[in-house]
Amino acid sequence: MRLHALEVTAFGPFVETARVDFDALADAGLFLLTGATGAGKTSVLDAVCFGLYGEVPGDRHSARHLRSDQAAPDAEPRVVLRFSIAGRTFRTTRSPAWDRPRRRGEGTRRIQAHVVVEEHHPGGWQALTTRLDEAGHLVTDLLGMTVGQFTQVAMLPQGRFQAFLRAGSAERHAVLQQLFRTRRFEDVERWLVDRRSRLRRESSRGHDAVRDLLGRVQEATEVPVPETWTVDDLEGLATLAEQGVVRTWVEEVRGTLAASVDAQAARLATADDTVRSDRAALDAERSRQALRARAGSARAVLADLDGSRERDGADADALAAHRRAEPLLPLLRRVTTATREAERATVTSDRELAHVEAAPGTTEVTREVLSDRADALREAVAQARAREPQERELAEAEARVAALAGRCEAEHAAHERARALLVAAREEVADRQQRRASLAGAAEPADRDAADLRAAELVLAAATDREQVATEVAETRARLAHATTRAQDLREHYLDLREQRISGMAAELATGLAVGCSCPVCGSADHPSPARAASTVGRADEEAARQTHETADFTRQALAESVATLTARLAGLEAASGGRPVEVCRAERAAARARADASTAAARALRDLDADAEERQDRLDRLASEVAGLAVRVVERDRELEQGRERVARLGADLHDWLERHDAAGADVRTLLTRLETRLRTVLAAAAGCEARERAEAALAAARAEAREAARDAGFGSGAEVGAALLPGGRAEEVADRLHRHDVARAEAERVLADDEVRAADTAPELDVVALAERLEHAERVRDLVVAAHRHAVGRCDRLEELATALDRELRAWEPVRRSHQVTARLASLVEGTSADNRWRMRLSAYVLSERLRQVVAAANERLGAMTDQRFTLEQVDEKGAGERRGGLSLRVRDDWSGTRRDPATLSGGETFVVSLALALGLADTVSHEAGGTSLDTLFIDEGFGSLDAETLDGVMDTLDQLRDGGRVVGLVSHVAELRTRVPSQLEVTKARQGSTLRPVLSVG
């Protein structure tokens, strides 16, 4: 991965757009990023990291404050980075989240972070993604490392060189785990442990199932398992299952139960034969007893029939006479019916004639008279029906006239209402025109008044802010004076401590002397009188005082910049407010608001009037048209009403004359027609009654003659004899049925007595049925006991088959679970370090990290020897430090000059930097190889060179020069003056009140 160009705007200390051409700086292979403290050297690295991953290294990312505080309020923070990976060129454009002032109103609006990732093609730049998550995944996949790995590999961070060197095993474990992504090995450990537990539970469930089935086999077969078995023990039962002992025992139980079933089957066959023979003897004797009872019943029936022989003869004679008279019964019924019909017709005819009035001059009403009268009434009814349409037409005309009268009245009322609405609308239009004329003059200055109000509000806001900023300026100046005094005091304290430490430097060097080692000052191996410290000031005290002084000075600079910013802002507010007091500005704004409210209200009222003016004019036109139309309809309705009244008068006079001619004056046609139809029906009914009476009398005479002739032919002298011969009701059927039953019973009794089986049973000796039944019952009880025993034996066999099948199924299911659990348990113990096969008793993840650390140490030692003249060598040790729980991740520094192994905490500041730099470079090489061989052609090293002496600095620079081999570019971030003469290609960061700027210096004399 090689960086080509960087562009930052409103980011960190960079207010304006700042650009970095890494290609120009990389010509020499080594360049220096230099500048004063706080100028923004580290911010350049932050911009590179942010352009790639959208994050900045270290604690600065948690602050979530990347936008420049000095940039314009609406300036968008942006970072554009162009880089190449494996021959492909990419460009990322990122902007962090920031608060932009609202364009309308007060307050700010949160602008979310966004990104654009592009790739360069022959045709130009092509966008790859605009999503934050996709951009992060894309860069991580391209580089093969996460942001944490990148900051450890490509950007060796300021002040964090020694963090990894002096970290404890737990902290170093966390760093290595993140860099080398070894969490997957811990995931493997957890997965194996979880799988072991899960398989243990599954194996326990299989054991429980097999144990339960064995218990059910014992219960079903009544055969206990061998006493040597331990079915409750998981391992014991598993061993029995693996050896096949369980299946063998089940087969033995199956053979025992099969023999029991065969024995019970033989007993059941003998019992069945006994029951069958006893039942056959009992059934034969019961059959003979039934036949003897049938013979006795037949003889009793024949005796009863012989006693009723005389009565049966009389009944047969009466039945013969009834059957001769029975064909004449319809003729007798016909005569009776004809008599009743004749009587009924006579009564009906007399009743109908009573309703008919006799004609003048006659005393008898005949059928001929009734016929003439009916013809006259039919003609009168026809005339009345012909007049019914005329009467309906008159009623309809009268109803139409009444409806027309109501509509005419409604039309007149609607016409009057419409005229009143038209007059009111015309008056309203005139009134609104007058109001519009008065509002137009009041609304004319509305825009001017609104502009005056906005100007007054701006002046008031400026005056209010001026007073607040003036207060802040005074407070900040007071704080600045206090901070200046404190910074000066702390600087003097720091200088005092430094002078004391320099004075006691000899004593500090004496503390590092050892017997047999050369003095770093004089070179002698004898130390007769080492210097003793006159004071207790050490390097840590000096560093603490320096940091306290720098912090106080930074606070002073920040307050000074705040005073300058607030003073400039106060001058601008003074000019904007015109120097007028807040109360005066507030009164001017109130007056402007009153004028603006009045003119705005008038303009709003004028718009409301104009909004519906056209609609009101349309309504006025509609009302005028409606009044004209209603006037025309009123005239038409009056003419229709007059015509309807004339027609009603004409129809009523004609109908009244006709009713008077038919003696119905004062009545209507319907009443007259009803009266005529009633008279017609009465006459017709009387005529029909006379005709029916004549027909009934003729039918009665014919029926009587036919009945007398048929009685003589059947041998009866008269109809009375015929009636006497007939048997009443169902007597004839009863007699015939009784005679038939007697004949059938006699024949059946004679047939039974003639049967050979009946005669044989009647003559055979009788046996004791009760004794035979008791013997059969005993045999059946014995057989039932044998059947129950046989069923129990068969049931045990069937149940054993079911349980044996289930047991075999559970054993087959349990077997792979047992084997998987055994393998998983051994493997889990191995990776946990608790197995005897693990000689080092080390967990898998710890072993992997230990091997990775050995690779890092080996890579670091390749550079550490060159930088320290082969004095120091890093070593990895397995022992645990004080209070540490992990081993195998501890580091020691071997000093070949003294032949001792030293804790990294005993190294001096420069030694710590050199060893940490070598370790960081080794870590970078190892992580790059681990990430898939990603070539990092651009490397940054931030600060730390100020603690090196000239000789050590030469060794470090030689090592860094070697990093440039193969086209790698190394950027050094430092303000050390000596590096400016060593590194010709430089990028200078200059700070100012208006923000920092970047200036390339490609050659230094």
PDB file of C-alpha atoms in Angstrom, residues 556-749:
ATOM      1  CA  ARG A 556      -2.142  29.812  28.617  1.00  0.00           C
ATOM      2  CA  GLN A 557      -1.852  29.688  24.807  1.00  0.00           C
ATOM      3  CA  ALA A 558      -5.429  28.486  24.511  1.00  0.00           C
ATOM      4  CA  LEU A 559      -6.668  31.308  26.752  1.00  0.00           C
ATOM      5  CA  ALA A 560      -4.630  33.872  24.776  1.00  0.00           C
ATOM      6  CA  GLU A 561      -6.175  32.626  21.544  1.00  0.00           C
ATOM      7  CA  SER A 562      -9.610  32.788  23.177  1.00  0.00           C
ATOM      8  CA  VAL A 563      -8.989  36.427  24.254  1.00  0.00           C
ATOM      9  CA  ALA A 564      -7.951  37.353  20.705  1.00  0.00           C
ATOM     10  CA  THR A 565     -10.949  35.591  19.203  1.00  0.00           C
ATOM     11  CA  LEU A 566     -13.379  37.173  21.671  1.00  0.00           C
ATOM     12  CA  THR A 567     -11.858  40.653  21.152  1.00  0.00           C
ATOM     13  CA  ALA A 568     -12.236  40.376  17.391  1.00  0.00           C
ATOM     14  CA  ARG A 569     -15.776  39.153  17.815  1.00  0.00           C
ATOM     15  CA  LEU A 570     -16.535  42.048  20.211  1.00  0.00           C
ATOM     16  CA  ALA A 571     -15.345  44.577  17.620  1.00  0.00           C
ATOM     17  CA  GLY A 572     -17.568  43.059  14.978  1.00  0.00           C
ATOM     18  CA  LEU A 573     -20.572  43.107  17.315  1.00  0.00           C
ATOM     19  CA  GLU A 574     -19.836  46.754  18.257  1.00  0.00           C
ATOM     20  CA  ALA A 575     -19.961  47.685  14.566  1.00  0.00           C
ATOM     21  CA  ALA A 576     -23.123  45.639  13.945  1.00  0.00           C
ATOM     22  CA  SER A 577     -25.021  47.177  16.891  1.00  0.00           C
ATOM     23  CA  GLY A 578     -23.827  50.746  16.241  1.00  0.00           C
ATOM     24  CA  GLY A 579     -22.843  51.096  19.860  1.00  0.00           C
ATOM     25  CA  ARG A 580     -26.435  51.520  20.991  1.00  0.00           C
ATOM     26  CA  PRO A 581     -27.616  50.101  24.327  1.00  0.00           C
ATOM     27  CA  VAL A 582     -29.723  46.939  24.443  1.00  0.00           C
ATOM     28  CA  GLU A 583     -32.791  48.741  25.809  1.00  0.00           C
ATOM     29  CA  VAL A 584     -32.754  51.257  22.934  1.00  0.00           C
ATOM     30  CA  CYS A 585     -32.416  48.425  20.404  1.00  0.00           C
ATOM     31  CA  ARG A 586     -35.217  46.523  22.094  1.00  0.00           C
ATOM     32  CA  ALA A 587     -37.548  49.585  21.927  1.00  0.00           C
ATOM     33  CA  GLU A 588     -36.694  50.119  18.240  1.00  0.00           C
ATOM     34  CA  ARG A 589     -37.459  46.427  17.552  1.00  0.00           C
ATOM     35  CA  ALA A 590     -40.830  46.702  19.391  1.00  0.00           C
ATOM     36  CA  ALA A 591     -41.813  49.733  17.291  1.00  0.00           C
ATOM     37  CA  ALA A 592     -40.740  47.998  14.087  1.00  0.00           C
ATOM     38  CA  ARG A 593     -42.660  44.867  15.092  1.00  0.00           C
ATOM     39  CA  ALA A 594     -45.841  46.887  15.744  1.00  0.00           C
ATOM     40  CA  ARG A 595     -45.608  48.544  12.318  1.00  0.00           C
ATOM     41  CA  ALA A 596     -44.855  45.229  10.627  1.00  0.00           C
ATOM     42  CA  ASP A 597     -47.731  43.470  12.415  1.00  0.00           C
ATOM     43  CA  ALA A 598     -50.207  46.183  11.362  1.00  0.00           C
ATOM     44  CA  SER A 599     -49.164  46.244   7.699  1.00  0.00           C
ATOM     45  CA  THR A 600     -48.913  42.425   7.586  1.00  0.00           C
ATOM     46  CA  ALA A 601     -52.413  42.058   9.053  1.00  0.00           C
ATOM     47  CA  ALA A 602     -53.775  44.525   6.476  1.00  0.00           C
ATOM     48  CA  ALA A 603     -52.007  42.651   3.648  1.00  0.00           C
ATOM     49  CA  ARG A 604     -53.366  39.352   4.932  1.00  0.00           C
ATOM     50  CA  ALA A 605     -56.909  40.757   5.123  1.00  0.00           C
ATOM     51  CA  LEU A 606     -56.544  42.179   1.601  1.00  0.00           C
ATOM     52  CA  ARG A 607     -55.409  38.770   0.301  1.00  0.00           C
ATOM     53  CA  ASP A 608     -58.378  37.140   2.018  1.00  0.00           C
ATOM     54  CA  LEU A 609     -60.749  39.648   0.317  1.00  0.00           C
ATOM     55  CA  ASP A 610     -59.176  39.118  -3.103  1.00  0.00           C
ATOM     56  CA  ALA A 611     -59.095  35.351  -2.665  1.00  0.00           C
ATOM     57  CA  ASP A 612     -62.908  34.928  -2.938  1.00  0.00           C
ATOM     58  CA  ALA A 613     -63.851  38.085  -4.932  1.00  0.00           C
ATOM     59  CA  GLU A 614     -64.247  36.149  -8.156  1.00  0.00           C
ATOM     60  CA  GLU A 615     -66.232  33.451  -6.353  1.00  0.00           C
ATOM     61  CA  ARG A 616     -68.622  36.049  -4.907  1.00  0.00           C
ATOM     62  CA  GLN A 617     -69.137  37.643  -8.337  1.00  0.00           C
ATOM     63  CA  ASP A 618     -69.926  34.228  -9.785  1.00  0.00           C
ATOM     64  CA  ARG A 619     -72.437  33.705  -6.983  1.00  0.00           C
ATOM     65  CA  LEU A 620     -74.072  37.077  -7.796  1.00  0.00           C
ATOM     66  CA  ASP A 621     -74.392  36.100 -11.471  1.00  0.00           C
ATOM     67  CA  ARG A 622     -75.863  32.726 -10.519  1.00  0.00           C
ATOM     68  CA  LEU A 623     -78.474  34.387  -8.282  1.00  0.00           C
ATOM     69  CA  ALA A 624     -79.534  36.772 -11.085  1.00  0.00           C
ATOM     70  CA  SER A 625     -79.934  33.882 -13.514  1.00  0.00           C
ATOM     71  CA  GLU A 626     -81.837  31.889 -10.891  1.00  0.00           C
ATOM     72  CA  VAL A 627     -84.338  34.765 -10.243  1.00  0.00           C
ATOM     73  CA  ALA A 628     -85.029  35.107 -13.996  1.00  0.00           C
ATOM     74  CA  GLY A 629     -85.618  31.366 -14.392  1.00  0.00           C
ATOM     75  CA  LEU A 630     -87.933  31.216 -11.385  1.00  0.00           C
ATOM     76  CA  ALA A 631     -90.081  34.062 -12.825  1.00  0.00           C
ATOM     77  CA  VAL A 632     -90.594  32.118 -16.069  1.00  0.00           C
ATOM     78  CA  ARG A 633     -91.521  28.916 -14.187  1.00  0.00           C
ATOM     79  CA  VAL A 634     -94.134  30.801 -12.039  1.00  0.00           C
ATOM     80  CA  VAL A 635     -95.990  31.983 -15.182  1.00  0.00           C
ATOM     81  CA  GLU A 636     -95.935  28.474 -16.701  1.00  0.00           C
ATOM     82  CA  ARG A 637     -97.276  26.856 -13.489  1.00  0.00           C
ATOM     83  CA  ASP A 638    -100.196  29.351 -13.254  1.00  0.00           C
ATOM     84  CA  ARG A 639    -101.241  28.552 -16.844  1.00  0.00           C
ATOM     85  CA  GLU A 640    -101.134  24.776 -16.236  1.00  0.00           C
ATOM     86  CA  LEU A 641    -103.282  25.164 -13.057  1.00  0.00           C
ATOM     87  CA  GLU A 642    -106.026  27.093 -14.916  1.00  0.00           C
ATOM     88  CA  GLN A 643    -106.207  24.457 -17.691  1.00  0.00           C
ATOM     89  CA  GLY A 644    -106.505  21.611 -15.133  1.00  0.00           C
ATOM     90  CA  ARG A 645    -109.354  23.274 -13.285  1.00  0.00           C
ATOM     91  CA  GLU A 646    -111.382  23.694 -16.546  1.00  0.00           C
ATOM     92  CA  ARG A 647    -110.987  19.988 -17.425  1.00  0.00           C
ATOM     93  CA  VAL A 648    -112.119  18.868 -13.900  1.00  0.00           C
ATOM     94  CA  ALA A 649    -115.315  20.932 -14.201  1.00  0.00           C
ATOM     95  CA  ARG A 650    -116.176  19.433 -17.623  1.00  0.00           C
ATOM     96  CA  LEU A 651    -115.693  15.765 -16.554  1.00  0.00           C
ATOM     97  CA  GLY A 652    -117.645  16.217 -13.278  1.00  0.00           C
ATOM     98  CA  ALA A 653    -120.772  17.647 -14.963  1.00  0.00           C
ATOM     99  CA  ASP A 654    -121.037  14.750 -17.496  1.00  0.00           C
ATOM    100  CA  LEU A 655    -120.667  12.028 -14.826  1.00  0.00           C
ATOM    101  CA  HIS A 656    -123.220  13.676 -12.491  1.00  0.00           C
ATOM    102  CA  ASP A 657    -125.924  13.665 -15.261  1.00  0.00           C
ATOM    103  CA  TRP A 658    -125.412   9.902 -15.930  1.00  0.00           C
ATOM    104  CA  LEU A 659    -125.736   8.927 -12.226  1.00  0.00           C
ATOM    105  CA  GLU A 660    -128.995  10.866 -11.890  1.00  0.00           C
ATOM    106  CA  ARG A 661    -130.440   8.914 -14.829  1.00  0.00           C
ATOM    107  CA  HIS A 662    -129.710   5.603 -12.943  1.00  0.00           C
ATOM    108  CA  ASP A 663    -131.233   6.721  -9.604  1.00  0.00           C
ATOM    109  CA  ALA A 664    -127.736   7.101  -8.018  1.00  0.00           C
ATOM    110  CA  ALA A 665    -127.574  10.808  -7.442  1.00  0.00           C
ATOM    111  CA  GLY A 666    -125.011  11.587  -4.734  1.00  0.00           C
ATOM    112  CA  ALA A 667    -123.214   8.225  -5.199  1.00  0.00           C
ATOM    113  CA  ASP A 668    -120.254   7.296  -7.389  1.00  0.00           C
ATOM    114  CA  VAL A 669    -119.890   4.793 -10.229  1.00  0.00           C
ATOM    115  CA  ARG A 670    -118.106   2.228  -8.048  1.00  0.00           C
ATOM    116  CA  THR A 671    -120.957   2.179  -5.487  1.00  0.00           C
ATOM    117  CA  LEU A 672    -123.566   1.759  -8.228  1.00  0.00           C
ATOM    118  CA  LEU A 673    -121.554  -1.026  -9.882  1.00  0.00           C
ATOM    119  CA  THR A 674    -121.216  -2.902  -6.554  1.00  0.00           C
ATOM    120  CA  ARG A 675    -124.938  -2.700  -5.993  1.00  0.00           C
ATOM    121  CA  LEU A 676    -125.761  -4.085  -9.502  1.00  0.00           C
ATOM    122  CA  GLU A 677    -123.198  -6.909  -9.236  1.00  0.00           C
ATOM    123  CA  THR A 678    -124.692  -7.995  -5.877  1.00  0.00           C
ATOM    124  CA  ARG A 679    -128.206  -8.208  -7.373  1.00  0.00           C
ATOM    125  CA  LEU A 680    -126.830 -10.175 -10.346  1.00  0.00           C
ATOM    126  CA  ARG A 681    -125.081 -12.720  -8.126  1.00  0.00           C
ATOM    127  CA  THR A 682    -128.286 -13.251  -6.074  1.00  0.00           C
ATOM    128  CA  VAL A 683    -130.392 -13.939  -9.172  1.00  0.00           C
ATOM    129  CA  LEU A 684    -127.788 -16.284 -10.669  1.00  0.00           C
ATOM    130  CA  ALA A 685    -127.517 -18.218  -7.359  1.00  0.00           C
ATOM    131  CA  ALA A 686    -131.291 -18.687  -7.198  1.00  0.00           C
ATOM    132  CA  ALA A 687    -131.389 -19.964 -10.789  1.00  0.00           C
ATOM    133  CA  ALA A 688    -128.541 -22.424 -10.087  1.00  0.00           C
ATOM    134  CA  GLY A 689    -130.382 -23.698  -6.942  1.00  0.00           C
ATOM    135  CA  CYS A 690    -133.549 -24.490  -8.940  1.00  0.00           C
ATOM    136  CA  GLU A 691    -131.558 -26.366 -11.547  1.00  0.00           C
ATOM    137  CA  ALA A 692    -129.619 -28.407  -8.914  1.00  0.00           C
ATOM    138  CA  ARG A 693    -132.839 -29.467  -7.114  1.00  0.00           C
ATOM    139  CA  GLU A 694    -134.335 -30.841 -10.345  1.00  0.00           C
ATOM    140  CA  ARG A 695    -131.162 -32.865 -11.114  1.00  0.00           C
ATOM    141  CA  ALA A 696    -131.023 -34.377  -7.534  1.00  0.00           C
ATOM    142  CA  GLU A 697    -134.671 -35.576  -7.685  1.00  0.00           C
ATOM    143  CA  ALA A 698    -134.079 -37.349 -11.022  1.00  0.00           C
ATOM    144  CA  ALA A 699    -130.911 -39.091  -9.712  1.00  0.00           C
ATOM    145  CA  LEU A 700    -132.741 -40.399  -6.589  1.00  0.00           C
ATOM    146  CA  ALA A 701    -135.486 -42.074  -8.628  1.00  0.00           C
ATOM    147  CA  ALA A 702    -132.937 -43.839 -10.901  1.00  0.00           C
ATOM    148  CA  ALA A 703    -130.904 -45.183  -7.928  1.00  0.00           C
ATOM    149  CA  ARG A 704    -133.920 -46.706  -6.202  1.00  0.00           C
ATOM    150  CA  ALA A 705    -135.032 -48.589  -9.309  1.00  0.00           C
ATOM    151  CA  GLU A 706    -131.559 -50.077  -9.894  1.00  0.00           C
ATOM    152  CA  ALA A 707    -131.272 -51.268  -6.228  1.00  0.00           C
ATOM    153  CA  ARG A 708    -134.580 -53.171  -6.287  1.00  0.00           C
ATOM    154  CA  GLU A 709    -133.613 -55.045  -9.474  1.00  0.00           C
ATOM    155  CA  ALA A 710    -130.193 -56.153  -8.110  1.00  0.00           C
ATOM    156  CA  ALA A 711    -131.662 -57.470  -4.751  1.00  0.00           C
ATOM    157  CA  ARG A 712    -134.097 -59.775  -6.595  1.00  0.00           C
ATOM    158  CA  ASP A 713    -131.240 -61.147  -8.728  1.00  0.00           C
ATOM    159  CA  ALA A 714    -129.143 -62.015  -5.597  1.00  0.00           C
ATOM    160  CA  GLY A 715    -131.973 -63.987  -3.946  1.00  0.00           C
ATOM    161  CA  PHE A 716    -133.128 -61.337  -1.502  1.00  0.00           C
ATOM    162  CA  GLY A 717    -136.710 -60.272  -1.329  1.00  0.00           C
ATOM    163  CA  SER A 718    -135.999 -56.689  -0.417  1.00  0.00           C
ATOM    164  CA  GLY A 719    -133.236 -54.259   0.513  1.00  0.00           C
ATOM    165  CA  ALA A 720    -133.961 -54.942   4.227  1.00  0.00           C
ATOM    166  CA  GLU A 721    -132.934 -58.590   3.833  1.00  0.00           C
ATOM    167  CA  VAL A 722    -129.753 -57.516   2.144  1.00  0.00           C
ATOM    168  CA  GLY A 723    -128.933 -55.243   5.067  1.00  0.00           C
ATOM    169  CA  ALA A 724    -129.614 -58.031   7.620  1.00  0.00           C
ATOM    170  CA  ALA A 725    -127.255 -60.453   5.824  1.00  0.00           C
ATOM    171  CA  LEU A 726    -124.311 -58.031   6.020  1.00  0.00           C
ATOM    172  CA  LEU A 727    -122.014 -58.534   9.052  1.00  0.00           C
ATOM    173  CA  PRO A 728    -121.271 -55.316  10.974  1.00  0.00           C
ATOM    174  CA  GLY A 729    -117.873 -53.561  10.814  1.00  0.00           C
ATOM    175  CA  GLY A 730    -114.885 -55.902  10.532  1.00  0.00           C
ATOM    176  CA  ARG A 731    -116.860 -58.932  11.778  1.00  0.00           C
ATOM    177  CA  ALA A 732    -116.556 -60.719   8.419  1.00  0.00           C
ATOM    178  CA  GLU A 733    -112.753 -60.381   8.317  1.00  0.00           C
ATOM    179  CA  GLU A 734    -112.537 -61.480  11.968  1.00  0.00           C
ATOM    180  CA  VAL A 735    -114.593 -64.655  11.328  1.00  0.00           C
ATOM    181  CA  ALA A 736    -112.652 -65.508   8.167  1.00  0.00           C
ATOM    182  CA  ASP A 737    -109.351 -64.984   9.946  1.00  0.00           C
ATOM    183  CA  ARG A 738    -110.308 -67.165  12.946  1.00  0.00           C
ATOM    184  CA  LEU A 739    -111.444 -70.038  10.711  1.00  0.00           C
ATOM    185  CA  HIS A 740    -108.192 -69.817   8.748  1.00  0.00           C
ATOM    186  CA  ARG A 741    -106.069 -69.880  11.888  1.00  0.00           C
ATOM    187  CA  HIS A 742    -107.882 -72.980  13.152  1.00  0.00           C
ATOM    188  CA  ASP A 743    -107.161 -74.783   9.873  1.00  0.00           C
ATOM    189  CA  VAL A 744    -103.470 -73.800   9.925  1.00  0.00           C
ATOM    190  CA  ALA A 745    -103.023 -74.772  13.618  1.00  0.00           C
ATOM    191  CA  ARG A 746    -104.561 -78.191  13.010  1.00  0.00           C
ATOM    192  CA  ALA A 747    -102.297 -78.864  10.033  1.00  0.00           C
ATOM    193  CA  GLU A 748     -99.157 -77.699  11.958  1.00  0.00           C
ATOM    194  CA  ALA A 749     -99.970 -79.878  14.981  1.00  0.00           C
TER     195      ALA A 749
END
